[in-house]
Coordinates of C-alpha atoms and ligand atoms in Angstrom, one line a residue:
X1 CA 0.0 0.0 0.0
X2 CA 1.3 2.9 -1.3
X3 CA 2.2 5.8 1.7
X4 CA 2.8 9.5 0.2
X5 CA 3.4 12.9 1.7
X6 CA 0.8 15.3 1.2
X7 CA 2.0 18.8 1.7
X8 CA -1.9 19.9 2.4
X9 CA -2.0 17.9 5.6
X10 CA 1.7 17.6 6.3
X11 CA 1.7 14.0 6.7
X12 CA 2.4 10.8 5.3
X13 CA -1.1 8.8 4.0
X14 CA -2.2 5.8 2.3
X15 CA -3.0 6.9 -1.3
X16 CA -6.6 6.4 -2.1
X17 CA -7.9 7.0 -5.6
X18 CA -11.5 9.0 -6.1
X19 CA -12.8 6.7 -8.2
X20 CA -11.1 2.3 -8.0
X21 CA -8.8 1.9 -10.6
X22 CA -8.7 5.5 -12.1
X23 CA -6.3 8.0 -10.8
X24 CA -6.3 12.2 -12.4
X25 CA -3.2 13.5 -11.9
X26 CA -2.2 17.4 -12.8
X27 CA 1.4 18.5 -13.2
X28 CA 2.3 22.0 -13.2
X29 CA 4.6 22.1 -16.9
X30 CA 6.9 24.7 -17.9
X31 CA 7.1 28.3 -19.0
X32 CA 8.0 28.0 -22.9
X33 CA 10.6 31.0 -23.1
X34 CA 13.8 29.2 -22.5
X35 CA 15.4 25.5 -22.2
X36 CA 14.5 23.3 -19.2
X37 CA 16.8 22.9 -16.8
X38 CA 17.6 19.8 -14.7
X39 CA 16.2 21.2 -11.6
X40 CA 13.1 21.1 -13.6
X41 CA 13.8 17.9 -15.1
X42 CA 13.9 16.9 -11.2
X43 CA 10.4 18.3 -10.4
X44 CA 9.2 16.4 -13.6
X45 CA 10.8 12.9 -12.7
X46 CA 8.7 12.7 -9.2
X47 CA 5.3 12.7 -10.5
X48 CA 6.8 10.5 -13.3
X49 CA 8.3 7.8 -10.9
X50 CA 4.7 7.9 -9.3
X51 CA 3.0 7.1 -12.6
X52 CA 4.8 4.0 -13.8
X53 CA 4.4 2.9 -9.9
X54 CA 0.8 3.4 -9.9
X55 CA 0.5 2.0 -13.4
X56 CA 2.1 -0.8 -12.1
X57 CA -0.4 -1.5 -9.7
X58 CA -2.7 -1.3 -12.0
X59 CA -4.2 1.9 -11.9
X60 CA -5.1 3.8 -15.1
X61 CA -3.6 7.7 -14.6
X62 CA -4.8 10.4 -16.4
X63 CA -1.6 12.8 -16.4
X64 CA -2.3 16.0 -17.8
X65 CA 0.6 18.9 -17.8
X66 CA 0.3 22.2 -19.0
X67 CA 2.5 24.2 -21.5
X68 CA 2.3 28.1 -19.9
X69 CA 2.8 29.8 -23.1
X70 CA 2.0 32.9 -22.0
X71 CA 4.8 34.2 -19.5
X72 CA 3.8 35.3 -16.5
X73 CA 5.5 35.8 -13.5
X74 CA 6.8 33.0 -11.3
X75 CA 8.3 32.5 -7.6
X76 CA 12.0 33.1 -9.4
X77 CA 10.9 36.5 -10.6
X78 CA 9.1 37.8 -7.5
X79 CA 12.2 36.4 -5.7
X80 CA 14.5 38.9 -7.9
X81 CA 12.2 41.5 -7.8
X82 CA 10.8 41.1 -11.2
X83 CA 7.7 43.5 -11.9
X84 CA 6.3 41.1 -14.4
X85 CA 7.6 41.8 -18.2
X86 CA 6.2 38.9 -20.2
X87 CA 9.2 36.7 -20.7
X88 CA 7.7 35.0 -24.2
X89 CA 7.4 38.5 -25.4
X90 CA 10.6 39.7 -24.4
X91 CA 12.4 37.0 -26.5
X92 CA 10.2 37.2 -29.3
X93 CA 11.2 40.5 -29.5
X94 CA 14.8 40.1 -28.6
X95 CA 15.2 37.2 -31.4
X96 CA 12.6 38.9 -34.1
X97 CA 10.1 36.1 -33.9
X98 CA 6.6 35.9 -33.2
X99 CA 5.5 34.6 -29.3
X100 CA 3.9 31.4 -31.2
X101 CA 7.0 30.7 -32.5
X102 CA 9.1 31.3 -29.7
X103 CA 6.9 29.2 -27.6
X104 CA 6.6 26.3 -30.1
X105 CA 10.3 25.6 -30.1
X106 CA 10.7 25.6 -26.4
X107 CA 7.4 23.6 -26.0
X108 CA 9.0 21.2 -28.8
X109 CA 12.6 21.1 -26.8
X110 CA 11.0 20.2 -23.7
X111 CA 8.8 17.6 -25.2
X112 CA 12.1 16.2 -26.7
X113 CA 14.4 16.4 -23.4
X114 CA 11.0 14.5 -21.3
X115 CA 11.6 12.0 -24.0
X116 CA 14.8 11.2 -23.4
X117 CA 15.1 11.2 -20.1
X118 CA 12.4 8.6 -20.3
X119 CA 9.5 10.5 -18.5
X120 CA 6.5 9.4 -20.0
X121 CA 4.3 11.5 -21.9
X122 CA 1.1 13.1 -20.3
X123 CA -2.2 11.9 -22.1
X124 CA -2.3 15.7 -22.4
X125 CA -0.1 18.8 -22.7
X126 CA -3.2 21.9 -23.0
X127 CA -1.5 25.0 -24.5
X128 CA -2.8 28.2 -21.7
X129 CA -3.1 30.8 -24.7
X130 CA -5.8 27.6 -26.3
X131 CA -7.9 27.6 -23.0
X132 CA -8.6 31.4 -22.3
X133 CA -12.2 31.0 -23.0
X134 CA -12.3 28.6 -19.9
X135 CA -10.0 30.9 -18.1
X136 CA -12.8 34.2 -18.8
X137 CA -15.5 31.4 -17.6
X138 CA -14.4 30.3 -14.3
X139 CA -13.6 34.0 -13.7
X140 CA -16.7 35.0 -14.1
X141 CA -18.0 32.5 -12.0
X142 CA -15.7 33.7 -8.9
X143 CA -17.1 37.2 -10.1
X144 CA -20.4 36.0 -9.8
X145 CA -20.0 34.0 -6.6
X146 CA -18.5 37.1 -4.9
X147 CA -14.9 36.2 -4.5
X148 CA -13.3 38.3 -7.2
X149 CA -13.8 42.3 -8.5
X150 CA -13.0 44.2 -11.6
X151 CA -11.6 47.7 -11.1
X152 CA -10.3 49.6 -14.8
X153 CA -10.4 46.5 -16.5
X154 CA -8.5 44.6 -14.1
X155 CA -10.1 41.3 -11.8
X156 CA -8.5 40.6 -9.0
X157 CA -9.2 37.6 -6.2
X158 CA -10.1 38.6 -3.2
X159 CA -8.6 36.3 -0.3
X160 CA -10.2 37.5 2.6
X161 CA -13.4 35.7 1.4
X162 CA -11.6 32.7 1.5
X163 CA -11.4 31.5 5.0
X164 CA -9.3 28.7 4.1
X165 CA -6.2 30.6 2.4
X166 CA -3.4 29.5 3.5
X167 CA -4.0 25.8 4.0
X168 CA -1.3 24.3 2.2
X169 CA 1.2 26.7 2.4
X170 CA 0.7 28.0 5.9
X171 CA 0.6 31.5 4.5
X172 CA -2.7 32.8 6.2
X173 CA -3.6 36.2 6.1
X174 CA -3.1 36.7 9.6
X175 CA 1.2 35.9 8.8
X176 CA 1.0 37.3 5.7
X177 CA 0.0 40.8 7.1
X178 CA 3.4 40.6 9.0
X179 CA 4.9 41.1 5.8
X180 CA 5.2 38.3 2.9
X181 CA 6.3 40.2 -0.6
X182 CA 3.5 40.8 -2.7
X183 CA 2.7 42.2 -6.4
X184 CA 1.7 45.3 -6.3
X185 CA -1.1 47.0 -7.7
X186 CA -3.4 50.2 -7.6
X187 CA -6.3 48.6 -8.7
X188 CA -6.1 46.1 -5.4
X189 CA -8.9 46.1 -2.3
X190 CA -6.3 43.8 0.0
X191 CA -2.5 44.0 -1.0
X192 CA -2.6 40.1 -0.9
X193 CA -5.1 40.1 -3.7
X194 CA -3.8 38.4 -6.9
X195 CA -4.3 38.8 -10.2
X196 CA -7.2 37.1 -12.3
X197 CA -7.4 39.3 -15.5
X198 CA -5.4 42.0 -16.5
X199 CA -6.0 44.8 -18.6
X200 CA -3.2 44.8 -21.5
X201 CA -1.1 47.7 -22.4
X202 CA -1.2 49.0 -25.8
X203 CA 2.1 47.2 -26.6
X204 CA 1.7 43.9 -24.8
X205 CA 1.5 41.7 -28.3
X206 CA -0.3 38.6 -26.7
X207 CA -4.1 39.2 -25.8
X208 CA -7.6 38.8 -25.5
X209 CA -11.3 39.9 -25.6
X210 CA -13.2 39.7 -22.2
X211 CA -15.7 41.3 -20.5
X212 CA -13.6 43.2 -18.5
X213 CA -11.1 44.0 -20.9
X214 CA -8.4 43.1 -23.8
X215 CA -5.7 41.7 -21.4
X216 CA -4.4 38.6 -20.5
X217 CA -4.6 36.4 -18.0
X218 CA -3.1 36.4 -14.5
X219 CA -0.6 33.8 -12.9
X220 CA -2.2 31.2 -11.6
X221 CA -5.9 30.8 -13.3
X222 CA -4.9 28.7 -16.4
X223 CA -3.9 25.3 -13.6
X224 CA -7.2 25.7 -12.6
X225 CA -8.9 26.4 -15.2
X226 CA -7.0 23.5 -17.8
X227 CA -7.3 21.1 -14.8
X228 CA -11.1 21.0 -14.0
X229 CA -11.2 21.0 -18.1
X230 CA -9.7 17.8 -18.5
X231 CA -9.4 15.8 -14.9
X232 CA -13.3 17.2 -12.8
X233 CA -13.3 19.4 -10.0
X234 CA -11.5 17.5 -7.9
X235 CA -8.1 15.8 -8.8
X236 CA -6.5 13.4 -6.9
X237 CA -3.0 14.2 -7.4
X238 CA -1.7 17.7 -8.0
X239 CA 2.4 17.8 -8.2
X240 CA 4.9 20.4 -8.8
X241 CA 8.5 21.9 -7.3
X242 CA 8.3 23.1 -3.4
X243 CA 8.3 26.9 -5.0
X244 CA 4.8 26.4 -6.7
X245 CA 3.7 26.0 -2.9
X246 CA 3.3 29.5 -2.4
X247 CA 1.8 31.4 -4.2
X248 CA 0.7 29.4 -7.3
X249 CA -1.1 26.3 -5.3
X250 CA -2.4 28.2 -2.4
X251 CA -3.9 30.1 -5.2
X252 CA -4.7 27.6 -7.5
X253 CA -6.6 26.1 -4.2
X254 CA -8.6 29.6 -3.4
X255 CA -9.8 30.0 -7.4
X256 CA -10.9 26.3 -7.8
X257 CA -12.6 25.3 -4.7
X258 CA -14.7 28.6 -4.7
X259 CA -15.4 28.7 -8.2
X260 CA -16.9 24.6 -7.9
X261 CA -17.0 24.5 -4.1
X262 CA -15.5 21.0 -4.2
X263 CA -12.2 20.0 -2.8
X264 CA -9.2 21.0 -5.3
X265 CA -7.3 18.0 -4.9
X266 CA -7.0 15.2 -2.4
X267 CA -3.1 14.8 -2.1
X268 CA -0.5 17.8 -3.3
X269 CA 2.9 16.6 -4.0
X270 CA 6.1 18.6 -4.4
X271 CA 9.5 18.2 -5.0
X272 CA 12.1 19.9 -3.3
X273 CA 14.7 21.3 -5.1
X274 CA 17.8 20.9 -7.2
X275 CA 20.6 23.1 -5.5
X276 CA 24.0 24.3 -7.1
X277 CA 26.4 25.1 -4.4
X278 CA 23.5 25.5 -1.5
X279 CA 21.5 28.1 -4.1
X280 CA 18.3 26.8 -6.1
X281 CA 19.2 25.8 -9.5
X282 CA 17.1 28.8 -11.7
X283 CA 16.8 30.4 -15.0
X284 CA 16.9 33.9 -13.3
X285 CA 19.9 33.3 -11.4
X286 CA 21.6 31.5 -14.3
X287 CA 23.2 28.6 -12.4
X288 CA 21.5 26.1 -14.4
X289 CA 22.8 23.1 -16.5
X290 CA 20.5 21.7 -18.9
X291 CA 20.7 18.1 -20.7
X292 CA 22.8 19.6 -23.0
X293 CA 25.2 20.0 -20.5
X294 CA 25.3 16.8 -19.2
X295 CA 25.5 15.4 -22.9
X296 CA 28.8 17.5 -23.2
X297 CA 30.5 16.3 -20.2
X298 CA 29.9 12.9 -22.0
X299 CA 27.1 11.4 -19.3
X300 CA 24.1 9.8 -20.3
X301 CA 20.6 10.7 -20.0
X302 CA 19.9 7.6 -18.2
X303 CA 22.7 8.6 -15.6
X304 CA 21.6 12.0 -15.1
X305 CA 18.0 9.9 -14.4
X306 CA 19.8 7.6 -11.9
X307 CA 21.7 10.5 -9.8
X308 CA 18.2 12.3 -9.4
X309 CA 16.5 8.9 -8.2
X310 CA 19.5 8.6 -5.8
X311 CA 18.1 11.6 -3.8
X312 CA 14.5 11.2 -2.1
X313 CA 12.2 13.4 -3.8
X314 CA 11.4 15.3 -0.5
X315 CA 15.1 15.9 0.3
X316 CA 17.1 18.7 -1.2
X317 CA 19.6 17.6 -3.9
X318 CA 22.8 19.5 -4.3
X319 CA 23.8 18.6 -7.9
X320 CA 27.8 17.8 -8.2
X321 CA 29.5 16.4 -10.9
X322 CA 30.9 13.5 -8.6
X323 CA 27.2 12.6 -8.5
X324 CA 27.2 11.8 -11.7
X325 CA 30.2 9.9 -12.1
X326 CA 29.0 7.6 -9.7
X327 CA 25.2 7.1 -11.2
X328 CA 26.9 6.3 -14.7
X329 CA 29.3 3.7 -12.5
X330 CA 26.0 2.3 -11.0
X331 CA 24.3 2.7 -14.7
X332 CA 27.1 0.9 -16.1
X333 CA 27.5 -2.3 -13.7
X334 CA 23.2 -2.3 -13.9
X335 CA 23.6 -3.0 -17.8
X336 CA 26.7 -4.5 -17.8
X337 CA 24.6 -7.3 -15.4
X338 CA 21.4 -6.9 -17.7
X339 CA 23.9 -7.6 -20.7
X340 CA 25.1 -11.1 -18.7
X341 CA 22.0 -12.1 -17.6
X342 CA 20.4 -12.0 -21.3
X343 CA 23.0 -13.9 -22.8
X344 CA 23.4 -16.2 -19.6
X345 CA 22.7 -20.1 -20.7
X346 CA 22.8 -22.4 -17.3
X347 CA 24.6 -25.0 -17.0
X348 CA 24.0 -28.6 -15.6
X349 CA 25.2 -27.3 -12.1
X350 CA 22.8 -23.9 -12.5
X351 CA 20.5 -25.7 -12.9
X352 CA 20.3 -26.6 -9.0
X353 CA 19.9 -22.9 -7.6
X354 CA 17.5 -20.2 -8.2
X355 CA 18.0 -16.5 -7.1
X356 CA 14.9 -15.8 -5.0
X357 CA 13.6 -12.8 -6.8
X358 CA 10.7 -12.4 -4.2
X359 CA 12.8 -11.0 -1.8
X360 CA 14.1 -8.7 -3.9
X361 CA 10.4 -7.7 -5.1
X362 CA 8.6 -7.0 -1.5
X363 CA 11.7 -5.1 -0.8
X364 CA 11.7 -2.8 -3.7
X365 CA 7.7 -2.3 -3.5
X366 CA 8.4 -1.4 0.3
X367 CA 10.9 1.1 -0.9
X368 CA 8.6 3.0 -3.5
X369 CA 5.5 2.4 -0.9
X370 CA 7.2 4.3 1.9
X371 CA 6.4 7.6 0.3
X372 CA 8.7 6.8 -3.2
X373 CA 11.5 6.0 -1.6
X374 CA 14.0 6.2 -4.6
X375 CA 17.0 5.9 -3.2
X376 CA 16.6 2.7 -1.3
X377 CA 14.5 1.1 -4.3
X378 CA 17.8 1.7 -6.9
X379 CA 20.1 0.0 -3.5
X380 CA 17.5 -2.7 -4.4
X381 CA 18.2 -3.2 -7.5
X382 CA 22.3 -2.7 -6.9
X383 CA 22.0 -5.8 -4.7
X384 CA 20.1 -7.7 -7.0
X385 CA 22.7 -6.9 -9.2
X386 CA 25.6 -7.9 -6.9
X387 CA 23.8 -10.9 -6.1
X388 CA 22.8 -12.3 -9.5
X389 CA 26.7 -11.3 -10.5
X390 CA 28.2 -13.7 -7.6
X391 CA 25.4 -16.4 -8.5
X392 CA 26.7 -16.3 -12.4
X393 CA 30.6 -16.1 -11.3
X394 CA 29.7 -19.5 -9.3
X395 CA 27.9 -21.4 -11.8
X396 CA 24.8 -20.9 -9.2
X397 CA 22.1 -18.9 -11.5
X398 CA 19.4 -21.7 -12.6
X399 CA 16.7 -18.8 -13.6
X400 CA 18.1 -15.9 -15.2
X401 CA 15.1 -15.8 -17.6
X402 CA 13.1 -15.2 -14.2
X403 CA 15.8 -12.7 -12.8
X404 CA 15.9 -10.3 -15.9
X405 CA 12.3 -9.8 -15.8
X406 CA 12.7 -9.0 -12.3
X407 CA 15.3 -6.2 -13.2
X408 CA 13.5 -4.9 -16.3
X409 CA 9.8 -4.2 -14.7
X410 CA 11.9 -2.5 -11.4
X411 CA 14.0 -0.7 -14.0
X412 CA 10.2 -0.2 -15.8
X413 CA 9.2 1.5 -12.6
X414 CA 11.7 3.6 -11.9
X415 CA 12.1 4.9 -15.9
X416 CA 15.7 3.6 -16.4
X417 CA 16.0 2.4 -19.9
X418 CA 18.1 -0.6 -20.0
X419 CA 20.3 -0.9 -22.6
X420 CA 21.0 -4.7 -23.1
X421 CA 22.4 -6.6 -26.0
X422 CA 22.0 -10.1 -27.0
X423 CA 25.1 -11.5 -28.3
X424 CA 25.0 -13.8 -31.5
X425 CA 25.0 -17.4 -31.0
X426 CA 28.2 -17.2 -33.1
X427 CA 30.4 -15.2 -30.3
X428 CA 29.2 -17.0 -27.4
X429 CA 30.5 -19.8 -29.6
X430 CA 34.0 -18.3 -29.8
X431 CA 34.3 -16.8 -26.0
X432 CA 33.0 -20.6 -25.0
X433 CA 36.3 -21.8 -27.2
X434 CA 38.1 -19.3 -25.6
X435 CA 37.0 -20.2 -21.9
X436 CA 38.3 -23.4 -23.0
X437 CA 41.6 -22.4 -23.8
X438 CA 42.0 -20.2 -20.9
X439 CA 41.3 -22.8 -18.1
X440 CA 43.9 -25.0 -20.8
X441 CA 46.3 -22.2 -20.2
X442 CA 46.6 -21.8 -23.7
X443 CA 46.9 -18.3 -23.7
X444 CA 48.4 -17.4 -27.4
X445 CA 44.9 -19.3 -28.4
X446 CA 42.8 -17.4 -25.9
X447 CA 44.6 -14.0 -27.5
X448 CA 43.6 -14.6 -31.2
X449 CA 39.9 -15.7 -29.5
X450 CA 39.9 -12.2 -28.5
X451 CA 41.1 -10.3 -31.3
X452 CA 39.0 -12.5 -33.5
X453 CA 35.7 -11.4 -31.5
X454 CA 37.2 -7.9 -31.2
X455 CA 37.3 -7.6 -35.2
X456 CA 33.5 -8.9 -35.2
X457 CA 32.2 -6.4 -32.9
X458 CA 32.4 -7.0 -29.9
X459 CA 34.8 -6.6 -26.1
X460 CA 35.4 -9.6 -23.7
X461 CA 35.6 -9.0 -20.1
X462 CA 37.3 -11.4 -17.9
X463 CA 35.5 -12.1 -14.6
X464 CA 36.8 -14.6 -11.8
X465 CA 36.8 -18.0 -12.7
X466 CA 37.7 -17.7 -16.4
X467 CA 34.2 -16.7 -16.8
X468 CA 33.0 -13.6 -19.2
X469 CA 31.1 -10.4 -19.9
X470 CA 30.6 -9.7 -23.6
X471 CA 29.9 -6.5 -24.4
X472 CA 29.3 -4.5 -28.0
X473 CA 32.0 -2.4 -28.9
Ligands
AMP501 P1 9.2 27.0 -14.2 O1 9.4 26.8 -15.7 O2 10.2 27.9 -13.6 O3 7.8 27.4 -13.9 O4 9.5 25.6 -13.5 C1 8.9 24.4 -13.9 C2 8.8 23.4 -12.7 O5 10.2 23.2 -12.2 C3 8.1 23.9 -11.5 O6 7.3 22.9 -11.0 C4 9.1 24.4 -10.6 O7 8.7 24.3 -9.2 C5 10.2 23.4 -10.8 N1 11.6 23.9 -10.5 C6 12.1 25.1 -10.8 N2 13.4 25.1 -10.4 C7 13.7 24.0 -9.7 C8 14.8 23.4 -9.0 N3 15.9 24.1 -8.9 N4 14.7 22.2 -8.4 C9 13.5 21.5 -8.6 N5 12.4 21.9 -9.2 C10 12.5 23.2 -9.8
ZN502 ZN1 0.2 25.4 -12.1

């Protein structure tokens, strides 16, 4: 039974779907003005390491993340004192292309960096600029309801009708009238009011008609209003980084639940996040590496996956290049096994053992259940690893068939692409020869052996016992 933290009641619970076998999930996606970096990559890997273990319970998710391709403000900006410049806009303008186009390539970059990190696809990515109709809608429902106001063309929320601000990220009004920093505005009845609509200046190139005015909208409304679109009124999961707590979630919370007056969502999920020397990794602050640096320094994808899965989701991760080193090491020996294990045929003696892969099972599903415990689900599958290796070395392994299924649904789980390789029938024939020769001591034989399976492709590895890796060159 699956245990996760929910940041809305500060505890760890058993997960509980709304409706048996079905599970909504909403993922707050990136702002299309720039590469992703791997801190995001980090927030995106939780709520996909949560899919493929729910999926592999059974449960259908419906994953929908949105594409905010219209640039508001976010923590990062309010953080450095941004006032809110439209960051698609501002590199449209700086690179001579239209918003659309801008966004469209960093929407198609992202799409292409999830993919190869191996986070699955959302059923859905809505576009914000294709749901503003929805947006105008459930604002003028909260208009309606009494919890927002227009003043000069601008509609703003207004959080003391909400008794319940504050909820998730403990940010009530009562502490946030000691002082939290706040965007300013004239047009404002509470200075902790946000933004629902706002009126467009004559140069602003991206906006729309609405009853209030041509503008655009504010920060937060398009998670509500894309989520009740395609997932209901109430979701069960919602997920993002720890800096979508507050505001974005707290006010994602206030527009939703009094615009349907059902419960948001039943369990929020964040990720804390990816630090470079003790500072959050971020665009603004420009100590980011994206995949393309990773790619440069020569690691893989796949490792980069492995180092963030070595850190528990709800644990700051302080990225270092020594990190990374020792994920591709663990990345390596996990396919150099999943290579032997393929091309492993028992042998008479084999045949009288059988690696217990239950073991190994119950203890990896204990690890993800205990609120995704990464770290101790990869030592898992390390030891399985180590194990199977000794087991092989000693002639002991009577169902590797069994044992590489094992390895490829926890590998499944966890989104590590294995990278195996099944060696022709026609080199295991020569490295048998050359086993022969070796425990012959007939090393000038055992020599052209190698050179011969070098020339056809492929690297021997010697391991204990004149036994062998084969790997492809
Ligand atoms: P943004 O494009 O800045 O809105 O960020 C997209 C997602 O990445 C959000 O869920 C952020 O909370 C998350 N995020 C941003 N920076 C980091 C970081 N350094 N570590 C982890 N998650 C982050
Ligand atoms: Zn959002």
């Amino acid at each position: 039974m699956l245990k996760i933290y929910n940041t809305l009641t500060k505890q760890k619970e058993e997960f509980k779907p709304i409706n048996p076998g079905k599970i909504g999930m909403y993922t707050c996606g990136p702002t299309v003005y720039d590469f992703i970096h791997i801190g995001n990559i980090r927030a995106y890997t939780t709520p996909d390491v949560l899919r493929r273990y729910l999926e592999y319970q059974g449960f259908e998710v419906r994953h929908i993340k949105n594409i905010t391709d219209v640039g508001h403000l976010t923590q990062d900006d309010i953080d450095q004192g941004d006032t809110g410049e439209d960051k698609i806009e501002r590199k449209a303008l700086a690179e001579k292309k239209t918003p659309e186009e801008i966004a469209r390539f960093y929407e198609d970059a992202f799409r292409e960096v999830e993919k190869e990190m191996n986070i699955l696809p959302a059923q859905y990515f809505p576009r914000a600029t294709a749901h503003v109709p929805q947006m105008i809608q459930m604002i003028e429902r909260l208009i309606e309801k009494g919890y927002a106001y227009e003043k000069n063309g601008n509609v703003f929320f207004d959080v003391t009708k909400f008794p319940e601000y504050g909820k998730l990220s403990g940010n009530t009004l009562e502490k946030l009238k000691v002082g939290a920093r706040l965007e300013e505005h004239p047009d404002k009845r509470n200075p902790w009011d946000f933004a629902l609509w706002l009126k467009a200046p004559k140069e602003h190139l991206m906006k729309w008609d609405s009853p209030w005015s041509v503008g655009y909208p504010g920060w937060h409304i398009e998670c509500s209003a894309m989520s009740t679109e395609y997932l209901g009124d109430t979701l069960d999961i919602h997920t993002g980084g720890e800096d979508n707590i507050f505001p974005h979630h707290e006010a994602e919370i206030a527009q939703s639940e009094c615009a349907t007056g059902q419960k948001f969502s039943n369990y929020w999920i964040h990720t804390r996040h990816l630090l470079v020397d003790g500072e959050k990794m971020s665009k603004s602050k420009g100590n980011f590496y994206t995949l393309a640096d990773i790619k440069k320094k020569g690691f893989s994808p796949m490792a980069l996956r492995l180092a963030i899965l070595s850190a528990h989701y709800r644990s700051q991760m302080n990225f270092t290049w020594n990190a990374l080193y020792q994920a591709q090491a663990n990345l390596d020996s996990i396919n150099n096994f999943y290579n032997r294990i393929i091309n492993y045929a028992p042998s008479e003696s084999d045949k009288f053992s059988n690696l217990t892969v239950a073991d190994f099972v119950k203890n990896f599903r204990e690890a993800l259940d205990d609120d995704l415990n990464t770290p101790l689900a990869l030592s898992v599958i390390l030891e399985l690893v180590n194990h199977g290796n000794k087991l092989m070395d000693e002639g002991l392994m009577g169902n590797p068939a069994e044992v590489k299924k094992t390895l490829e649904t926890f590998a499944k789980i966890l989104g590590l692409r294995l990278e195996g390789i099944v060696v022709p029938q026609e080199i295991i024939d020569l490295a048998e020869e050359r086993k022969e020769a070796r425990t012959g001591k007939d090393f000038q034989k055992s020599d052209e052996l190698r050179n011969k399976i070098d020339e056809m492709g492929y690297i021997i590895e010697d391991l204990k016992d004149n036994n062998y890796l084969i790997k492809k060159k």
